[in-house]
mmCIF file of C-alpha atoms in Angstrom:
data_model
loop_
_atom_site.group_PDB
_atom_site.id
_atom_site.type_symbol
_atom_site.label_atom_id
_atom_site.label_comp_id
_atom_site.label_asym_id
_atom_site.label_seq_id
_atom_site.Cartn_x
_atom_site.Cartn_y
_atom_site.Cartn_z
ATOM 1 C CA MET A 14 125.010 126.769 70.782
ATOM 2 C CA SER A 15 125.862 126.013 74.520
ATOM 3 C CA GLN A 16 128.273 123.528 75.629
ATOM 4 C CA GLN A 17 125.573 121.518 76.978
ATOM 5 C CA GLU A 18 123.920 121.330 73.642
ATOM 6 C CA ASP A 19 127.255 120.407 72.077
ATOM 7 C CA THR A 20 127.432 117.343 74.279
ATOM 8 C CA LEU A 21 123.850 116.166 74.084
ATOM 9 C CA ASN A 22 123.745 112.420 74.471
ATOM 10 C CA CYS A 23 120.918 109.861 73.985
ATOM 11 C CA ASP A 24 120.094 109.937 77.654
ATOM 12 C CA ASP A 25 119.836 113.698 77.780
ATOM 13 C CA TYR A 26 117.878 113.902 74.704
ATOM 14 C CA LYS A 27 115.185 111.226 75.724
ATOM 15 C CA THR A 28 114.901 113.195 79.007
ATOM 16 C CA ALA A 29 114.286 116.415 77.348
ATOM 17 C CA VAL A 30 111.751 115.028 74.875
ATOM 18 C CA SER A 31 109.806 113.014 77.543
ATOM 19 C CA ALA A 32 109.696 116.290 79.685
ATOM 20 C CA ASP A 33 108.702 118.263 76.640
ATOM 21 C CA PRO A 34 107.604 116.682 73.367
ATOM 22 C CA GLY A 35 108.145 120.103 71.706
ATOM 23 C CA PHE A 36 111.846 120.180 72.752
ATOM 24 C CA ASN A 37 113.828 122.254 70.322
ATOM 25 C CA ASP A 38 116.912 119.875 69.596
ATOM 26 C CA GLU A 39 119.303 122.553 68.119
ATOM 27 C CA THR A 40 122.182 119.901 68.011
ATOM 28 C CA GLY A 41 120.229 117.781 65.614
ATOM 29 C CA HIS A 42 120.936 114.780 67.628
ATOM 30 C CA ALA A 43 117.864 112.885 66.529
ATOM 31 C CA ASP A 44 118.683 113.246 62.903
ATOM 32 C CA SER A 45 121.711 110.989 63.464
ATOM 33 C CA CYS A 46 120.327 108.676 65.977
ATOM 34 C CA ALA A 47 117.517 106.299 64.911
ATOM 35 C CA SER A 48 116.793 105.167 68.341
ATOM 36 C CA CYS A 49 116.310 108.758 69.588
ATOM 37 C CA GLU A 50 114.139 109.508 66.539
ATOM 38 C CA GLN A 51 111.975 106.614 67.259
ATOM 39 C CA TYR A 52 111.685 107.428 70.936
ATOM 40 C CA LYS A 53 110.654 111.073 70.092
ATOM 41 C CA ASN A 54 107.941 109.684 67.705
ATOM 42 C CA GLU A 55 106.729 107.495 70.412
ATOM 43 C CA ILE A 56 106.553 110.324 72.793
ATOM 44 C CA VAL A 57 104.740 112.693 70.351
ATOM 45 C CA ALA A 58 102.116 109.800 69.589
ATOM 46 C CA MET A 59 101.426 109.418 73.228
ATOM 47 C CA ASN A 60 101.059 113.046 73.834
ATOM 48 C CA GLU A 61 98.268 112.992 71.172
ATOM 49 C CA LYS A 62 96.519 110.172 72.848
ATOM 50 C CA LEU A 63 96.944 111.886 76.231
ATOM 51 C CA ALA A 64 95.309 115.037 74.954
ATOM 52 C CA LEU A 65 92.420 113.061 73.702
ATOM 53 C CA ALA A 66 92.151 111.138 77.044
ATOM 54 C CA MET A 67 92.314 114.415 79.043
ATOM 55 C CA ALA A 68 89.422 115.935 77.100
ATOM 56 C CA LEU A 69 86.767 115.047 79.464
ATOM 57 C CA GLU A 70 83.004 115.504 78.634
ATOM 58 C CA VAL A 71 81.913 118.674 80.330
ATOM 59 C CA PRO A 72 78.673 118.347 82.301
ATOM 60 C CA PRO A 73 75.954 120.816 82.651
ATOM 61 C CA LEU A 74 77.626 123.608 84.802
ATOM 62 C CA THR A 75 75.374 126.137 86.597
ATOM 63 C CA MET A 76 76.672 129.657 87.125
ATOM 64 C CA PRO A 77 76.716 130.663 90.772
ATOM 65 C CA GLU A 78 74.589 133.560 91.869
ATOM 66 C CA LEU A 79 76.810 136.455 91.487
ATOM 67 C CA PRO A 80 76.955 139.139 94.186
ATOM 68 C CA VAL A 81 76.353 142.757 93.303
ATOM 69 C CA ILE A 82 79.780 144.515 93.045
ATOM 70 C CA ASP A 83 80.103 148.066 94.467
ATOM 71 C CA SER A 84 79.884 150.249 91.448
ATOM 72 C CA GLN A 85 81.712 153.093 93.325
ATOM 73 C CA LYS A 86 84.824 150.864 93.305
ATOM 74 C CA VAL A 87 84.507 149.737 89.814
ATOM 75 C CA SER A 88 84.098 153.359 88.526
ATOM 76 C CA SER A 89 87.762 153.877 89.173
ATOM 77 C CA LEU A 90 88.811 151.305 86.653
ATOM 78 C CA VAL A 91 89.680 152.318 83.072
ATOM 79 C CA ALA A 92 86.564 152.215 80.950
ATOM 80 C CA ARG A 93 88.078 150.011 78.256
ATOM 81 C CA ARG A 94 89.395 147.476 80.702
ATOM 82 C CA LYS A 95 86.087 147.367 82.706
ATOM 83 C CA LEU A 96 84.048 146.968 79.476
ATOM 84 C CA SER A 97 86.412 144.079 78.325
ATOM 85 C CA LYS A 98 86.196 142.046 81.587
ATOM 86 C CA VAL A 99 82.334 142.368 81.822
ATOM 87 C CA THR A 100 82.204 141.301 78.298
ATOM 88 C CA TRP A 101 84.580 138.324 78.942
ATOM 89 C CA PHE A 102 82.368 137.272 81.910
ATOM 90 C CA ALA A 103 79.148 137.749 79.774
ATOM 91 C CA LEU A 104 80.622 135.535 77.188
ATOM 92 C CA ALA A 105 81.882 132.981 79.753
ATOM 93 C CA ALA A 106 78.328 132.898 81.187
ATOM 94 C CA THR A 107 76.713 132.646 77.813
ATOM 95 C CA VAL A 108 78.930 129.574 76.937
ATOM 96 C CA VAL A 109 78.344 127.909 80.206
ATOM 97 C CA MET A 110 74.660 128.528 80.170
ATOM 98 C CA GLY A 111 74.573 127.157 76.559
ATOM 99 C CA VAL A 112 76.579 124.071 77.499
ATOM 100 C CA PHE A 113 74.244 123.759 80.526
ATOM 101 C CA ILE A 114 71.034 123.866 78.252
ATOM 102 C CA GLY A 115 72.501 121.709 75.651
ATOM 103 C CA LEU A 116 73.554 119.074 77.973
ATOM 104 C CA ARG A 117 70.451 119.172 80.141
ATOM 105 C CA VAL A 118 68.357 118.599 76.870
ATOM 106 C CA ASN A 119 70.661 115.531 76.033
ATOM 107 C CA GLU A 120 70.354 114.395 79.626
ATOM 108 C CA MET A 121 66.551 114.555 79.592
ATOM 109 C CA ALA A 122 66.538 112.660 76.524
ATOM 110 C CA ALA A 123 68.747 110.061 77.773
ATOM 111 C CA THR A 124 66.991 109.704 81.017
ATOM 112 C CA ALA A 125 63.413 109.580 79.504
ATOM 113 C CA GLY A 126 61.919 106.180 79.043
ATOM 114 C CA THR A 127 61.703 102.898 80.760
ATOM 115 C CA LEU A 128 64.684 100.824 82.046
ATOM 116 C CA GLY A 129 64.265 98.678 78.940
ATOM 117 C CA GLU A 130 64.372 101.519 76.628
ATOM 118 C CA GLN A 131 67.421 102.954 78.281
ATOM 119 C CA VAL A 132 69.258 99.478 78.085
ATOM 120 C CA LEU A 133 68.436 99.415 74.131
ATOM 121 C CA ALA A 134 69.501 102.999 73.669
ATOM 122 C CA HIS A 135 72.794 102.332 75.547
ATOM 123 C CA VAL A 136 73.653 99.266 73.431
ATOM 124 C CA ASP A 137 73.105 101.583 70.293
ATOM 125 C CA HIS A 138 75.536 104.198 71.761
ATOM 126 C CA GLU A 139 78.324 101.941 72.223
ATOM 127 C CA PRO A 140 78.876 100.075 68.917
ATOM 128 C CA GLN A 141 82.410 99.820 69.415
ATOM 129 C CA SER A 142 81.668 97.218 72.187
ATOM 130 C CA LEU A 143 80.057 94.867 69.692
ATOM 131 C CA LYS A 144 83.300 93.360 68.014
ATOM 132 C CA VAL A 145 83.421 89.736 66.976
ATOM 133 C CA THR A 146 86.725 88.710 68.637
ATOM 134 C CA ASP A 147 88.176 85.849 70.543
ATOM 135 C CA THR A 148 90.453 88.100 72.457
ATOM 136 C CA PRO A 149 89.269 88.070 76.261
ATOM 137 C CA VAL A 150 89.402 91.413 78.159
ATOM 138 C CA ALA A 151 92.197 91.687 80.613
ATOM 139 C CA ALA A 152 91.474 90.338 83.961
ATOM 140 C CA SER A 153 92.545 93.505 85.520
ATOM 141 C CA ARG A 154 89.876 95.473 83.506
ATOM 142 C CA LEU A 155 87.208 93.069 84.381
ATOM 143 C CA ALA A 156 88.123 93.269 88.010
ATOM 144 C CA ARG A 157 87.832 97.016 88.009
ATOM 145 C CA THR A 158 84.715 97.019 86.025
ATOM 146 C CA VAL A 159 82.938 94.264 88.093
ATOM 147 C CA PRO A 160 84.339 95.108 91.706
ATOM 148 C CA VAL A 161 83.940 92.497 94.128
ATOM 149 C CA GLU A 162 81.768 95.026 96.267
ATOM 150 C CA VAL A 163 79.238 94.732 93.520
ATOM 151 C CA ALA A 164 79.310 91.267 92.226
ATOM 152 C CA THR A 165 81.378 88.163 91.794
ATOM 153 C CA MET A 166 81.470 86.151 88.360
ATOM 154 C CA ASN A 167 82.526 82.734 87.514
ATOM 155 C CA HIS A 168 83.420 81.790 83.919
ATOM 156 C CA ASP A 169 80.045 80.112 83.153
ATOM 157 C CA ALA A 170 78.866 83.239 81.319
ATOM 158 C CA GLY A 171 81.103 82.820 78.405
ATOM 159 C CA LEU A 172 84.134 84.528 76.754
ATOM 160 C CA ILE A 173 83.976 88.257 77.915
ATOM 161 C CA THR A 174 85.425 90.426 75.375
ATOM 162 C CA TYR A 175 84.513 93.934 76.597
ATOM 163 C CA ALA A 176 84.057 95.556 80.069
ATOM 164 C CA GLN A 177 83.149 99.056 80.847
ATOM 165 C CA SER A 178 81.500 101.037 83.604
ATOM 166 C CA CYS A 179 78.424 102.743 82.043
ATOM 167 C CA GLU A 180 75.609 104.836 83.285
ATOM 168 C CA ILE A 181 72.158 103.446 83.181
ATOM 169 C CA ASN A 182 69.342 105.102 85.123
ATOM 170 C CA GLY A 183 71.738 107.450 86.723
ATOM 171 C CA LYS A 184 73.791 104.722 88.089
ATOM 172 C CA MET A 185 77.095 103.257 87.054
ATOM 173 C CA VAL A 186 76.874 99.672 86.203
ATOM 174 C CA PRO A 187 79.076 97.022 84.625
ATOM 175 C CA HIS A 188 78.554 96.659 80.925
ATOM 176 C CA LEU A 189 80.119 93.357 79.548
ATOM 177 C CA VAL A 190 80.014 91.714 76.128
ATOM 178 C CA ILE A 191 80.363 88.020 75.683
ATOM 179 C CA GLN A 192 80.681 86.185 72.242
ATOM 180 C CA GLY A 193 77.410 84.285 71.425
ATOM 181 C CA GLU A 194 76.842 81.956 68.501
ATOM 182 C CA ARG A 195 75.401 84.675 66.452
ATOM 183 C CA GLY A 196 77.569 87.534 67.354
ATOM 184 C CA PRO A 197 78.341 89.728 70.539
ATOM 185 C CA ILE A 198 75.917 89.694 73.423
ATOM 186 C CA THR A 199 75.542 92.569 75.732
ATOM 187 C CA ILE A 200 75.093 92.038 79.469
ATOM 188 C CA LEU A 201 74.404 94.792 82.102
ATOM 189 C CA LEU A 202 74.681 94.092 85.754
ATOM 190 C CA MET A 203 72.358 96.245 87.535
ATOM 191 C CA PRO A 204 72.264 95.325 91.182
ATOM 192 C CA ASP A 205 70.097 98.250 92.292
ATOM 193 C CA GLU A 206 67.254 97.745 89.554
ATOM 194 C CA LYS A 207 64.893 95.621 91.234
ATOM 195 C CA LEU A 208 62.302 93.976 88.897
ATOM 196 C CA VAL A 209 58.995 92.158 89.808
ATOM 197 C CA GLU A 210 59.269 90.063 86.542
ATOM 198 C CA SER A 211 61.248 89.518 83.355
ATOM 199 C CA GLN A 212 60.715 91.914 80.604
ATOM 200 C CA SER A 213 61.301 91.327 76.762
ATOM 201 C CA LEU A 214 63.423 93.805 75.023
ATOM 202 C CA ASP A 215 62.845 94.440 71.298
ATOM 203 C CA GLY A 216 65.200 96.634 69.326
ATOM 204 C CA VAL A 217 65.650 97.316 65.591
ATOM 205 C CA ASN A 218 68.113 94.336 65.060
ATOM 206 C CA VAL A 219 68.382 93.004 68.523
ATOM 207 C CA ARG A 220 66.260 91.421 71.124
ATOM 208 C CA GLY A 221 66.902 90.617 74.677
ATOM 209 C CA VAL A 222 65.466 90.341 78.132
ATOM 210 C CA LEU A 223 65.605 92.055 81.538
ATOM 211 C CA LEU A 224 65.790 89.359 84.216
ATOM 212 C CA PRO A 225 64.990 89.976 87.920
ATOM 213 C CA VAL A 226 68.062 88.579 89.824
ATOM 214 C CA GLY A 227 67.842 88.976 93.633
ATOM 215 C CA ASP A 228 67.554 92.612 94.631
ATOM 216 C CA GLY A 229 68.733 93.682 91.201
ATOM 217 C CA SER A 230 68.325 92.781 87.455
ATOM 218 C CA ILE A 231 70.477 91.641 84.450
ATOM 219 C CA ALA A 232 69.988 92.727 80.869
ATOM 220 C CA ILE A 233 70.908 90.469 78.068
ATOM 221 C CA ILE A 234 70.792 91.477 74.420
ATOM 222 C CA GLY A 235 71.861 89.872 71.410
ATOM 223 C CA ASP A 236 71.237 89.337 67.720
ATOM 224 C CA ARG A 237 67.649 88.404 66.907
ATOM 225 C CA GLU A 238 68.662 84.950 65.756
ATOM 226 C CA GLU A 239 70.757 84.177 68.997
ATOM 227 C CA GLN A 240 69.421 81.472 71.272
ATOM 228 C CA LEU A 241 69.207 83.625 74.464
ATOM 229 C CA ASP A 242 67.640 81.102 76.646
ATOM 230 C CA ARG A 243 70.827 79.046 77.205
ATOM 231 C CA VAL A 244 72.946 82.250 77.619
ATOM 232 C CA GLN A 245 70.474 83.678 80.132
ATOM 233 C CA GLN A 246 70.813 80.487 82.264
ATOM 234 C CA ASN A 247 74.603 80.707 82.080
ATOM 235 C CA VAL A 248 74.957 84.428 83.038
ATOM 236 C CA VAL A 249 72.345 84.125 85.823
ATOM 237 C CA ASN A 250 74.430 81.189 87.229
ATOM 238 C CA SER A 251 77.603 82.963 87.003
ATOM 239 C CA VAL A 252 76.725 86.147 88.849
ATOM 240 C CA ASN A 253 76.261 86.641 92.655
ATOM 241 C CA TRP A 254 75.572 90.125 94.050
ATOM 242 C CA ASN A 255 77.534 91.427 96.965
ATOM 243 C CA THR A 256 75.848 94.623 97.418
ATOM 244 C CA MET B 51 85.696 123.879 79.685
ATOM 245 C CA ASP B 52 89.257 124.188 80.343
ATOM 246 C CA MET B 53 88.609 125.245 83.933
ATOM 247 C CA PHE B 54 86.233 122.242 84.556
ATOM 248 C CA ARG B 55 88.778 119.790 82.875
ATOM 249 C CA TYR B 56 91.740 121.187 84.855
ATOM 250 C CA ALA B 57 89.549 120.884 88.178
ATOM 251 C CA ALA B 58 88.468 117.481 87.185
ATOM 252 C CA TRP B 59 92.011 116.131 86.793
ATOM 253 C CA LEU B 60 93.094 117.918 89.905
ATOM 254 C CA CYS B 61 90.495 116.348 92.182
ATOM 255 C CA ARG B 62 89.555 113.418 90.082
ATOM 256 C CA ASP B 63 86.052 113.524 90.723
ATOM 257 C CA LYS B 64 83.452 115.179 88.544
ATOM 258 C CA SER B 65 80.927 116.307 91.114
ATOM 259 C CA ILE B 66 83.698 117.861 93.343
ATOM 260 C CA ALA B 67 85.066 119.555 90.059
ATOM 261 C CA GLU B 68 81.726 121.286 89.444
ATOM 262 C CA ASP B 69 81.761 122.595 92.985
ATOM 263 C CA VAL B 70 85.255 123.718 92.663
ATOM 264 C CA VAL B 71 84.614 125.666 89.354
ATOM 265 C CA GLN B 72 81.456 127.115 90.809
ATOM 266 C CA GLU B 73 83.303 128.496 93.905
ATOM 267 C CA ALA B 74 86.259 129.598 91.642
ATOM 268 C CA LEU B 75 83.900 131.519 89.391
ATOM 269 C CA LEU B 76 82.270 133.375 92.341
ATOM 270 C CA ARG B 77 85.687 134.058 93.866
ATOM 271 C CA ALA B 78 86.876 135.368 90.556
ATOM 272 C CA TRP B 79 83.875 137.730 90.205
ATOM 273 C CA LYS B 80 84.354 138.982 93.642
ATOM 274 C CA SER B 81 87.913 139.776 93.130
ATOM 275 C CA LEU B 82 87.712 140.955 89.633
ATOM 276 C CA ASP B 83 89.627 143.987 90.541
ATOM 277 C CA ALA B 84 92.848 141.949 91.127
ATOM 278 C CA LEU B 85 92.933 141.131 87.366
ATOM 279 C CA ARG B 86 95.444 143.630 85.926
ATOM 280 C CA ASP B 87 95.873 142.429 82.518
ATOM 281 C CA ASP B 88 92.981 140.802 80.447
ATOM 282 C CA ALA B 89 95.504 138.649 78.523
ATOM 283 C CA ALA B 90 96.397 136.953 81.859
ATOM 284 C CA ALA B 91 92.584 135.968 82.543
ATOM 285 C CA LYS B 92 93.063 132.285 81.761
ATOM 286 C CA PRO B 93 96.159 131.634 84.018
ATOM 287 C CA TRP B 94 94.409 133.866 86.749
ATOM 288 C CA LEU B 95 91.236 131.818 86.642
ATOM 289 C CA LEU B 96 93.332 128.497 86.644
ATOM 290 C CA THR B 97 95.272 129.810 89.751
ATOM 291 C CA ILE B 98 91.889 130.512 91.512
ATOM 292 C CA VAL B 99 90.697 126.879 90.508
ATOM 293 C CA ARG B 100 93.914 125.446 91.896
ATOM 294 C CA ARG B 101 93.449 127.321 95.219
ATOM 295 C CA GLU B 102 89.807 126.543 95.542
ATOM 296 C CA ASN B 103 90.693 122.840 94.962
ATOM 297 C CA ALA B 104 93.266 122.999 97.836
ATOM 298 C CA ARG B 105 90.719 124.797 100.062
ATOM 299 C CA TYR B 106 88.039 122.067 99.253
ATOM 300 C CA PHE B 107 90.369 119.056 100.281
ATOM 301 C CA GLU B 108 91.659 121.021 103.368
ATOM 302 C CA ARG B 109 87.915 121.584 104.462
ATOM 303 C CA ARG B 110 86.968 118.008 103.857
ATOM 304 C CA ARG B 111 90.305 116.162 104.578
ATOM 305 C CA LEU B 112 89.680 113.561 101.891
ATOM 306 C CA GLU B 113 91.615 110.506 101.679
ATOM 307 C CA THR B 114 93.655 109.536 98.628
ATOM 308 C CA VAL B 115 91.603 107.575 96.175
ATOM 309 C CA ASP B 116 91.753 103.889 95.524
ATOM 310 C CA ILE B 117 91.081 103.202 91.881
ATOM 311 C CA ASP B 118 89.594 99.864 92.539
ATOM 312 C CA ASN B 119 87.099 101.315 94.991
ATOM 313 C CA LEU B 120 85.581 104.483 93.230
ATOM 314 C CA THR B 121 82.529 106.249 93.790
ATOM 315 C CA ALA B 122 80.078 106.719 90.986
ATOM 316 C CA SER B 123 81.168 110.227 90.417
ATOM 317 C CA GLN B 124 84.757 109.193 90.380
ATOM 318 C CA SER B 125 84.072 106.380 87.941
ATOM 319 C CA ALA B 126 82.146 108.725 85.634
ATOM 320 C CA LEU B 127 85.393 110.479 84.971
ATOM 321 C CA LEU B 128 86.911 107.222 83.454
ATOM 322 C CA ALA B 129 83.757 105.863 81.957
ATOM 323 C CA GLU B 130 83.133 108.058 79.001
ATOM 324 C CA ALA B 131 86.340 107.603 76.888
ATOM 325 C CA PRO B 132 85.354 106.669 73.227
ATOM 326 C CA ASN B 133 87.486 103.444 73.257
ATOM 327 C CA GLU B 134 89.278 100.955 75.505
ATOM 328 C CA GLU B 135 92.795 102.324 74.786
ATOM 329 C CA LEU B 136 91.858 105.842 75.901
ATOM 330 C CA THR B 137 89.924 104.391 78.936
ATOM 331 C CA ASP B 138 93.144 102.686 79.944
ATOM 332 C CA LEU B 139 95.160 105.818 79.353
ATOM 333 C CA ARG B 140 92.661 107.672 81.414
ATOM 334 C CA GLU B 141 93.028 105.256 84.276
ATOM 335 C CA ALA B 142 96.943 105.608 83.955
ATOM 336 C CA ILE B 143 96.653 109.430 84.222
ATOM 337 C CA TYR B 144 94.200 109.162 87.184
ATOM 338 C CA ARG B 145 96.654 106.783 89.130
ATOM 339 C CA LEU B 146 99.542 109.242 88.653
ATOM 340 C CA ASP B 147 100.583 111.180 91.794
ATOM 341 C CA ASP B 148 99.244 114.658 92.122
ATOM 342 C CA ASP B 149 102.627 116.039 91.631
ATOM 343 C CA TYR B 150 103.060 114.410 88.346
ATOM 344 C CA ARG B 151 99.493 114.675 87.039
ATOM 345 C CA GLU B 152 98.987 118.400 87.441
ATOM 346 C CA PRO B 153 101.852 119.523 85.363
ATOM 347 C CA LEU B 154 101.116 117.073 82.705
ATOM 348 C CA VAL B 155 97.485 118.343 82.502
ATOM 349 C CA LEU B 156 98.772 121.815 82.129
ATOM 350 C CA GLN B 157 101.243 121.049 79.504
ATOM 351 C CA VAL B 158 99.077 118.665 77.455
ATOM 352 C CA LEU B 159 95.500 120.039 77.962
ATOM 353 C CA MET B 160 96.161 123.658 78.434
ATOM 354 C CA GLY B 161 99.208 124.129 76.212
ATOM 355 C CA TYR B 162 101.356 125.665 78.913
ATOM 356 C CA SER B 163 105.075 125.824 78.527
ATOM 357 C CA THR B 164 107.030 124.493 81.365
ATOM 358 C CA SER B 165 108.076 127.939 82.519
ATOM 359 C CA GLU B 166 104.502 128.939 82.715
ATOM 360 C CA ILE B 167 103.836 125.640 84.715
ATOM 361 C CA ALA B 168 106.528 126.583 86.962
ATOM 362 C CA GLU B 169 105.181 129.989 87.748
ATOM 363 C CA LEU B 170 101.651 128.563 88.144
ATOM 364 C CA MET B 171 102.700 125.927 90.512
ATOM 365 C CA GLY B 172 105.277 127.811 92.410
ATOM 366 C CA LEU B 173 108.163 125.576 91.214
ATOM 367 C CA LYS B 174 111.597 125.866 89.675
ATOM 368 C CA GLN B 175 111.581 125.044 85.878
ATOM 369 C CA GLY B 176 113.941 122.270 86.450
ATOM 370 C CA ALA B 177 111.500 120.655 88.862
ATOM 371 C CA VAL B 178 108.701 120.803 86.360
ATOM 372 C CA LEU B 179 110.853 119.199 83.652
ATOM 373 C CA THR B 180 111.713 116.267 86.147
ATOM 374 C CA ARG B 181 108.067 115.794 86.961
ATOM 375 C CA LEU B 182 106.921 115.753 83.416
ATOM 376 C CA HIS B 183 109.682 113.296 82.428
ATOM 377 C CA ARG B 184 108.760 110.974 85.245
ATOM 378 C CA ALA B 185 105.027 111.148 84.455
ATOM 379 C CA ARG B 186 105.602 110.162 80.873
ATOM 380 C CA LEU B 187 107.891 107.415 81.843
ATOM 381 C CA LYS B 188 105.176 106.053 84.178
ATOM 382 C CA LEU B 189 102.642 106.232 81.564
ATOM 383 C CA LYS B 190 104.957 104.354 79.207
ATOM 384 C CA ASP B 191 105.537 101.636 81.672
ATOM 385 C CA GLU B 192 101.839 101.308 82.417
ATOM 386 C CA ALA B 193 101.040 101.152 78.595
ATOM 387 C CA ALA B 194 103.784 98.430 78.199
ATOM 388 C CA GLN B 195 102.296 96.418 81.135
ATOM 389 C CA GLU B 196 98.758 96.635 79.582
ATOM 390 C CA GLU B 197 100.086 95.374 76.355
ATOM 391 C CA LEU B 198 101.682 92.395 78.184
ATOM 392 C CA SER B 199 98.660 91.450 80.150
#
């Protein structure tokens, strides 16, 4: 054990753990220090969440057109190594193409259908947004989801409990949830989806409406028993496009 | 997948990450001869992604990104998290300086040791440890502030 390890104090320990949660504490400092043990547990828990957050969805990737390699040069390589690399690239290409085909099929399925069908499908895909709660979404999150360049909103719409940017018809749009009398109501602000007239939306357990608003439209979807007329009026009055 | 995720966290834009990975694969194919050890294929590819990303930004001289004013492609990076907590965490990672974000991605996502990160990034191991420590402190501070708000 080194002298440095012998003299490990709380600050040293916390610095080491936050630099590397797998830090091997040979001095056993955390065993005798509740504060440091708790700190390590927090860092390890945060690391697990970081790994989840960093695992981005991988989109369809197309392989570049590969140039022909001069076989005279390659022939000088050891046979086993050459075969291994080619196999490696073949496997990589297979995986990439597999991901490409799979995601393309999903993408085609997702983009098929009218705007109304996409809106209803999207509500089904984000069930976590439909929580009954009285906790408003953080103002900072709402500001990021509905940037002033897109729209400004006043508080007439109701208690906003969820805000997320989501893709509808190939465009990122604000997805909000307010609390209605019969449960959560989904609102999608689509400044680029111009409509000629209102359209009714009819889902399995939900119903809603697509409303033309200026050069865009707003989708409002709620429980079948929800009185959407009043909600519609409040939402439309609360939104001003800035695009 | 690792190549794409690494590229996406480097450049913080899914469309650019796709271009970077394609260019990197092409460059790797052309310089296959330079790979001396099959076991080193992954770090070799990540190094190429890293250089390709730097080339991309040198060519385009892109400005730094303001998180409140993102393009659709940049927003897409943050929009797909399965819940609000992970979305907040993604945004916090997104806001980290490049110097802090990259070693964190290499450690957490790629499972690299601090010495391997140092080698890949051309840094001393002590500098990597400092950056990782500061990165996590920033993320902890942001999480605490988010809870308060």
